[in-house]
Backbone as numpy.savetxt, mean C-alpha at the origin, in Angstrom:
# Nx Ny Nz CAx CAy CAz Cx Cy Cz
57.85 -38.94 3.56 57.20 -37.65 3.52 58.22 -36.53 3.65
59.30 -36.81 4.40 60.35 -35.81 4.57 60.99 -35.47 3.24
61.02 -36.43 2.36 61.62 -36.18 1.07 60.80 -35.17 0.27
59.49 -35.19 0.44 58.62 -34.27 -0.32 58.71 -32.87 0.25
58.80 -32.74 1.59 58.78 -31.45 2.24 60.13 -30.77 2.27
61.20 -31.44 1.92 62.51 -30.80 1.96 62.63 -29.83 0.80
63.58 -28.96 0.91 63.79 -27.99 -0.15 64.39 -28.67 -1.36
63.87 -28.27 -2.48 64.35 -28.85 -3.74 65.23 -27.81 -4.39
66.34 -28.21 -4.86 67.25 -27.28 -5.52 67.30 -27.60 -6.99
67.28 -26.54 -7.76 67.30 -26.70 -9.20 68.50 -25.93 -9.72
69.10 -26.44 -10.72 70.29 -25.76 -11.22 70.17 -25.58 -12.71
70.30 -24.33 -13.14 70.38 -24.00 -14.55 70.40 -22.49 -14.65
71.29 -21.94 -15.47 71.32 -20.50 -15.64 70.77 -20.16 -17.00
70.88 -18.91 -17.38 70.29 -18.49 -18.64 70.99 -19.09 -19.85
72.24 -19.45 -19.76 72.94 -20.06 -20.89 72.73 -21.56 -20.94
71.91 -22.05 -20.09 71.71 -23.49 -20.05 72.70 -24.18 -19.15
73.52 -23.39 -18.47 74.49 -23.97 -17.56 73.83 -24.21 -16.22
74.36 -25.13 -15.51 73.79 -25.46 -14.20 74.07 -24.35 -13.20
73.03 -23.97 -12.47 73.13 -22.99 -11.39 72.19 -23.46 -10.31
72.59 -23.31 -9.10 71.81 -23.83 -7.99 70.81 -22.78 -7.51
69.48 -23.13 -7.47 68.40 -22.25 -6.99 67.58 -23.06 -6.01
67.25 -22.43 -4.87 66.46 -23.13 -3.85 64.98 -22.79 -4.03
64.12 -23.80 -4.07 62.67 -23.64 -4.18 62.06 -24.28 -2.95
61.53 -23.45 -1.99 60.96 -24.04 -0.79 59.62 -24.69 -1.10
59.38 -25.82 -0.56 58.11 -26.51 -0.70 57.25 -26.23 0.52
55.96 -26.43 0.39 55.01 -26.15 1.46 55.30 -27.03 2.66
55.12 -26.42 3.83 55.30 -27.17 5.07 54.08 -28.04 5.36
52.92 -27.68 4.75 51.70 -28.45 5.00 51.72 -29.71 4.15
51.23 -30.76 4.69 51.16 -31.97 3.89 50.10 -31.80 2.81
50.20 -32.48 1.72 49.23 -32.40 0.62 47.88 -32.94 1.09
46.78 -32.24 0.65 45.44 -32.68 1.04 45.00 -33.80 0.13
44.19 -34.60 0.69 43.61 -35.69 -0.08 42.66 -35.08 -1.12
42.74 -35.44 -2.39 41.89 -34.86 -3.43 40.40 -35.07 -3.17
40.02 -36.14 -2.52 38.61 -36.39 -2.22 38.10 -35.37 -1.20
38.89 -35.11 -0.18 38.50 -34.12 0.84 38.38 -32.75 0.20
39.30 -32.41 -0.65 39.27 -31.12 -1.33 38.03 -31.02 -2.22
37.69 -32.06 -2.93 36.51 -32.07 -3.79 35.23 -31.91 -2.97
35.15 -32.56 -1.81 33.99 -32.45 -0.93 33.85 -31.02 -0.42
34.96 -30.39 -0.05 34.92 -29.01 0.43 34.45 -28.06 -0.67
34.95 -28.26 -1.88 34.52 -27.43 -3.00 33.03 -27.63 -3.29
32.58 -28.89 -3.24 31.17 -29.18 -3.46 30.31 -28.45 -2.43
30.71 -28.51 -1.16 29.95 -27.84 -0.10 29.93 -26.33 -0.31
31.05 -25.79 -0.75 31.12 -24.35 -0.99 30.19 -23.96 -2.14
30.21 -24.73 -3.23 29.33 -24.44 -4.36 27.86 -24.62 -3.99
27.55 -25.61 -3.18 26.18 -25.84 -2.74 25.70 -24.65 -1.90
26.57 -24.17 -1.02 26.23 -23.02 -0.19 25.96 -21.79 -1.06
26.82 -21.56 -2.04 26.63 -20.43 -2.95 25.31 -20.56 -3.71
25.01 -21.77 -4.19 23.78 -22.01 -4.93 22.55 -21.75 -4.05
22.59 -22.22 -2.81 21.45 -22.02 -1.91 21.25 -20.54 -1.61
22.35 -19.82 -1.43 22.23 -18.37 -1.19 21.64 -17.67 -2.42
22.11 -18.06 -3.59 21.59 -17.45 -4.82 20.10 -17.76 -4.99
19.69 -18.99 -4.68 18.27 -19.34 -4.77 17.45 -18.53 -3.78
17.95 -18.36 -2.57 17.23 -17.58 -1.56 17.11 -16.12 -2.00
18.18 -15.58 -2.57 18.14 -14.20 -3.07 17.11 -14.06 -4.19
17.04 -15.06 -5.07 16.08 -15.02 -6.16 14.64 -15.08 -5.64
14.40 -15.94 -4.67 13.06 -16.05 -4.08 12.68 -14.72 -3.42
13.60 -14.12 -2.68 13.34 -12.83 -2.03 13.09 -11.74 -3.06
13.87 -11.75 -4.13 13.69 -10.76 -5.19 12.31 -10.89 -5.83
11.90 -12.12 -6.13 10.58 -12.34 -6.72 9.47 -11.89 -5.78
9.61 -12.17 -4.49 8.60 -11.77 -3.51 8.52 -10.25 -3.42
9.70 -9.60 -3.34 9.72 -8.13 -3.27 9.10 -7.51 -4.51
9.42 -8.07 -5.67 8.88 -7.55 -6.92 7.36 -7.71 -6.96
6.87 -8.85 -6.53 5.41 -9.07 -6.49 4.75 -8.10 -5.52
5.35 -7.90 -4.34 4.80 -6.97 -3.35 4.77 -5.55 -3.91
5.86 -5.15 -4.57 5.92 -3.81 -5.15 4.87 -3.63 -6.23
4.64 -4.68 -7.01 3.64 -4.62 -8.07 2.24 -4.43 -7.47
1.94 -5.18 -6.42 0.64 -5.07 -5.75 0.46 -3.66 -5.19
1.50 -3.13 -4.56 1.42 -1.78 -3.98 1.24 -0.72 -5.07
1.92 -0.90 -6.20 1.78 0.04 -7.30 0.35 0.02 -7.85
-0.22 -1.16 -8.00 -1.59 -1.28 -8.48 -2.55 -0.62 -7.50
-2.36 -0.85 -6.20 -3.23 -0.22 -5.19 -3.12 1.30 -5.26
-1.89 1.80 -5.36 -1.67 3.24 -5.39 -2.34 3.86 -6.62
-2.18 3.23 -7.77 -2.78 3.76 -9.00 -4.31 3.63 -8.97
-4.80 2.55 -8.42 -6.24 2.36 -8.29 -6.83 3.46 -7.40
-6.16 3.75 -6.31 -6.60 4.82 -5.41 -6.60 6.16 -6.13
-5.55 6.41 -6.91 -5.46 7.67 -7.64 -6.60 7.81 -8.64
-6.86 6.76 -9.41 -7.91 6.80 -10.43 -9.28 6.99 -9.78
-9.56 6.22 -8.73 -10.87 6.33 -8.08 -11.04 7.69 -7.41
-9.97 8.26 -6.89 -10.07 9.59 -6.28 -10.46 10.63 -7.32
-9.98 10.47 -8.54 -10.36 11.43 -9.59 -11.78 11.19 -10.10
-12.30 9.98 -9.92 -13.67 9.68 -10.35 -14.73 10.14 -9.35
-14.36 10.31 -8.10 -15.36 10.65 -7.07 -16.11 11.95 -7.37
-15.46 13.02 -7.82 -16.24 14.23 -8.15 -17.26 13.99 -9.27
-16.94 13.11 -10.20 -17.89 12.80 -11.28 -19.10 12.06 -10.71
-18.84 11.15 -9.79 -19.94 10.44 -9.13 -20.81 11.43 -8.36
-20.17 12.38 -7.68 -20.92 13.41 -6.95 -21.81 14.21 -7.91
-21.28 14.55 -9.08 -22.06 15.30 -10.06 -23.25 14.49 -10.57
-23.06 13.20 -10.78 -24.18 12.35 -11.19 -25.26 12.36 -10.12
-24.87 12.26 -8.86 -25.86 12.26 -7.78 -26.61 13.58 -7.71
-25.90 14.68 -7.91 -26.57 15.99 -7.93 -27.55 16.08 -9.10
-27.15 15.57 -10.25 -28.03 15.60 -11.42 -29.28 14.77 -11.17
-29.15 13.65 -10.49 -30.31 12.79 -10.22 -31.24 13.41 -9.18
-30.72 14.30 -8.35 -31.56 14.94 -7.34 -32.45 16.04 -7.93
-32.12 16.48 -9.13 -32.92 17.51 -9.78 -34.30 16.95 -10.11
-35.25 17.79 -9.99 -36.63 17.38 -10.27 -36.78 17.09 -11.76
-37.36 15.95 -12.08 -37.55 15.55 -13.48 -38.44 16.54 -14.22
-39.31 17.26 -13.49 -40.21 18.24 -14.12 -39.43 19.43 -14.66
-38.26 19.69 -14.07 -37.47 20.84 -14.50 -36.77 20.57 -15.83
-36.63 19.34 -16.21 -35.96 19.02 -17.46 -36.98 19.00 -18.60
-36.53 19.31 -19.79 -37.42 19.34 -20.95 -37.90 17.94 -21.31
-37.06 16.95 -21.10 -37.40 15.58 -21.48 -37.29 14.70 -20.24
-38.41 14.08 -19.80 -38.35 13.24 -18.59 -37.48 12.00 -18.76
-37.25 11.58 -19.98 -36.38 10.42 -20.18 -34.92 10.76 -19.89
-34.62 12.05 -19.91 -33.25 12.48 -19.59 -32.88 12.05 -18.18
-33.76 12.28 -17.22 -33.48 11.90 -15.83 -33.34 10.39 -15.71
-34.17 9.65 -16.41 -34.07 8.18 -16.38 -32.76 7.72 -17.00
-32.33 8.39 -18.06 -31.05 8.05 -18.70 -29.87 8.32 -17.79
-29.90 9.45 -17.10 -28.83 9.80 -16.16 -28.76 8.75 -15.05
-29.93 8.37 -14.54 -29.95 7.38 -13.46 -29.43 6.03 -13.95
-29.77 5.64 -15.17 -29.28 4.38 -15.72 -27.76 4.39 -15.86
-27.23 5.48 -16.38 -25.76 5.61 -16.52 -25.10 5.54 -15.14
-25.69 6.24 -14.18 -25.13 6.24 -12.83 -25.13 4.83 -12.23
-26.22 4.10 -12.39 -26.31 2.73 -11.84 -25.27 1.81 -12.49
-25.07 1.94 -13.80 -24.06 1.13 -14.47 -22.66 1.47 -13.96
-22.39 2.76 -13.83 -21.08 3.19 -13.32 -20.88 2.68 -11.90
-21.93 2.78 -11.10 -21.87 2.31 -9.71 -21.57 0.81 -9.65
-22.18 0.02 -10.53 -21.95 -1.44 -10.49 -20.53 -1.78 -10.95
-20.02 -1.08 -11.96 -18.64 -1.33 -12.41 -17.65 -0.97 -11.29
-17.87 0.14 -10.65 -16.98 0.56 -9.56 -17.05 -0.40 -8.38
-18.23 -0.94 -8.12 -18.38 -1.92 -7.03 -17.59 -3.19 -7.35
-17.61 -3.61 -8.60 -16.83 -4.79 -9.00 -15.34 -4.54 -8.76
-14.90 -3.31 -8.96 -13.49 -2.96 -8.77 -13.13 -2.67 -7.32
-14.11 -2.76 -6.41 -13.81 -2.63 -4.99 -14.25 -1.34 -4.33
-14.95 -0.47 -5.05 -15.42 0.78 -4.46 -16.79 0.56 -3.84
-16.95 1.01 -2.60 -18.25 0.90 -1.94 -18.52 2.18 -1.16
-19.81 2.45 -0.99 -20.22 3.64 -0.24 -20.02 3.39 1.24
-19.51 4.37 1.91 -19.33 4.29 3.36 -20.69 4.52 4.00
-21.22 3.54 4.72 -22.57 3.71 5.27 -22.60 4.79 6.35
-23.50 5.74 6.17 -23.70 6.80 7.16 -25.09 7.39 6.92
-25.74 7.76 8.01 -27.04 8.40 7.88 -27.27 9.31 9.07
-28.25 10.18 8.93 -28.59 11.10 10.01 -28.97 10.29 11.24
-28.46 10.70 12.38 -28.73 10.01 13.63 -27.59 9.10 14.07
-26.69 8.75 13.13 -25.52 7.94 13.50 -24.58 8.77 14.38
-23.80 8.09 15.18 -22.80 8.77 16.01 -21.61 9.16 15.14
-21.14 10.38 15.33 -19.99 10.87 14.58 -18.75 10.07 14.95
-18.04 9.56 13.94 -16.80 8.81 14.13 -15.71 9.50 13.32
-14.73 10.12 13.98 -13.71 10.87 13.25 -12.85 10.01 12.32
-12.90 8.70 12.48 -12.14 7.83 11.57 -12.81 7.72 10.21
-14.14 7.89 10.17 -14.88 7.72 8.93 -15.68 8.94 8.51
-15.78 9.93 9.39 -16.58 11.12 9.09 -15.71 12.36 9.20
-16.02 13.31 8.34 -15.37 14.62 8.39 -16.45 15.63 8.75
-16.36 16.18 9.95 -17.35 17.15 10.39 -17.07 18.51 9.78
-17.99 19.00 8.96 -17.80 20.30 8.32 -18.51 21.42 9.06
-19.67 21.10 9.65 -20.42 22.13 10.37 -21.01 21.53 11.64
-21.32 22.42 12.58 -22.06 22.05 13.78 -23.42 22.71 13.69
-24.45 21.99 14.13 -25.80 22.54 14.12 -26.48 22.22 15.44
-27.20 23.19 15.94 -28.08 22.91 17.08 -29.33 22.28 16.49
-29.65 21.09 16.97 -30.81 20.38 16.40 -31.57 19.71 17.53
-32.89 19.96 17.62 -33.66 19.41 18.74 -33.83 17.89 18.69
-33.75 17.28 17.51 -34.00 15.85 17.39 -32.77 14.99 17.65
-31.59 15.57 17.62 -30.36 14.78 17.74 -29.56 15.20 18.96
-28.92 14.20 19.55 -28.03 14.47 20.69 -26.70 15.00 20.18
-25.96 15.58 21.09 -24.64 16.09 20.72 -23.76 14.95 20.22
-23.08 15.20 19.10 -22.20 14.20 18.53 -22.86 13.29 17.51
-24.16 13.49 17.28 -24.83 12.69 16.26 -24.80 13.45 14.93
-24.85 12.67 13.86 -24.85 13.26 12.52 -26.24 13.82 12.23
-26.27 15.09 11.79 -27.53 15.74 11.45 -27.82 15.57 9.97
-26.80 15.73 9.13 -27.00 15.64 7.68 -25.73 15.14 7.01
-25.92 14.42 5.91 -24.80 13.97 5.08 -24.60 15.04 4.00
-23.44 15.64 3.97 -23.16 16.67 2.98 -22.51 16.10 1.72
-21.70 15.07 1.90 -21.08 14.39 0.75 -20.74 12.98 1.16
-21.08 12.02 0.30 -20.85 10.60 0.62 -19.37 10.29 0.78
-19.12 9.30 1.63 -17.77 8.78 1.78 -17.67 7.44 1.08
-16.44 7.03 0.78 -16.24 5.78 0.04 -15.09 4.97 0.63
-15.24 3.65 0.48 -14.19 2.70 0.82 -13.69 2.08 -0.48
-12.39 1.85 -0.56 -11.81 1.15 -1.71 -11.10 -0.08 -1.18
-11.61 -1.23 -1.56 -11.08 -2.51 -1.08 -11.05 -2.56 0.45
-12.09 -2.00 1.07 -12.22 -2.04 2.52 -11.45 -0.97 3.26
-10.72 -0.11 2.55 -9.95 0.96 3.19 -10.57 2.30 2.82
-10.49 3.24 3.75 -11.10 4.55 3.55 -10.46 5.27 2.37
-11.28 5.67 1.42 -10.81 6.47 0.29 -11.17 7.93 0.52
-12.42 8.18 0.94 -12.84 9.53 1.27 -13.83 9.46 2.42
-13.61 10.27 3.43 -14.50 10.30 4.59 -15.83 10.95 4.20
-16.88 10.51 4.86 -18.20 11.12 4.65 -18.19 12.49 5.30
-18.57 13.50 4.53 -18.62 14.86 5.07 -20.01 15.08 5.65
-20.02 15.49 6.92 -21.29 15.56 7.65 -21.42 16.86 8.42
-22.66 17.10 8.83 -22.97 18.16 9.78 -23.29 17.47 11.10
-22.70 17.95 12.19 -22.80 17.28 13.49 -23.64 18.13 14.44
-24.46 17.46 15.23 -25.32 18.14 16.21 -24.52 18.54 17.44
-24.89 19.66 18.00 -24.34 20.06 19.30 -25.48 20.69 20.10
-25.31 20.69 21.40 -26.37 21.24 22.26 -26.38 22.75 22.12
-27.58 23.27 22.00 -27.69 24.73 21.93 -27.65 25.28 23.34
-27.05 26.43 23.44 -26.98 27.08 24.75 -28.15 28.05 24.86
-28.74 28.09 26.03 -29.85 29.04 26.22 -29.26 30.45 26.26
-30.11 31.39 26.14 -29.65 32.79 26.10 -28.90 33.16 27.37
-29.35 32.62 28.52 -28.67 32.97 29.77 -27.30 32.30 29.86
-27.16 31.10 29.28 -25.87 30.43 29.31 -24.90 31.05 28.33
-25.42 31.57 27.22 -24.54 32.12 26.20 -24.02 33.50 26.59
-24.74 34.21 27.48 -24.28 35.53 27.89 -24.09 35.53 29.40
-22.88 35.30 29.88 -22.65 35.20 31.31 -22.89 36.51 32.05
-22.93 37.67 31.38 -23.14 38.95 32.05 -24.58 39.09 32.53
-25.51 38.38 31.88 -26.92 38.46 32.27 -27.17 37.80 33.62
-26.32 36.87 34.04 -26.51 36.17 35.30 -26.22 37.07 36.49
-25.43 38.08 36.31 -25.03 38.93 37.42 -26.00 39.98 37.71
């Protein structure tokens, strides 16, 4: 082994004449080719596994982004449709006697029901609320307060505009009028007590 690790001298100059040049050899002993091949295999396997993991993560991220984009666009489209739904409901509330043709009201209602069923298939549902329910700021938007003898403070007096859920998440809160206790004349004017 000492013969391999010793310095080897080579002699030859540019004219082809012998000249002595020292070439140092490595101090480390030569590695076994099998060990080197195993190390390279392990390194390539590690790189391959990392690349596969990166690809799986990329596919998952891409799928998640696609789902979020669809949800965002669906929310945008349904938000623009809500005023049209409101207009249909207002049209259906009109008295059929006021229209020249009574079939007009029936036609409007039929169109509304079809639209409502298509939207329900796509995940849009009405947020349940009615007069007498307790006001919930997570699902209701209080627009007015009313003194009302039939309802306790904090109860919904009237539904002003329907609320909607899209795929179980709030799309638009129900706009309501909320009851509050009325103050008597003596309570409302503290100067009268004196």
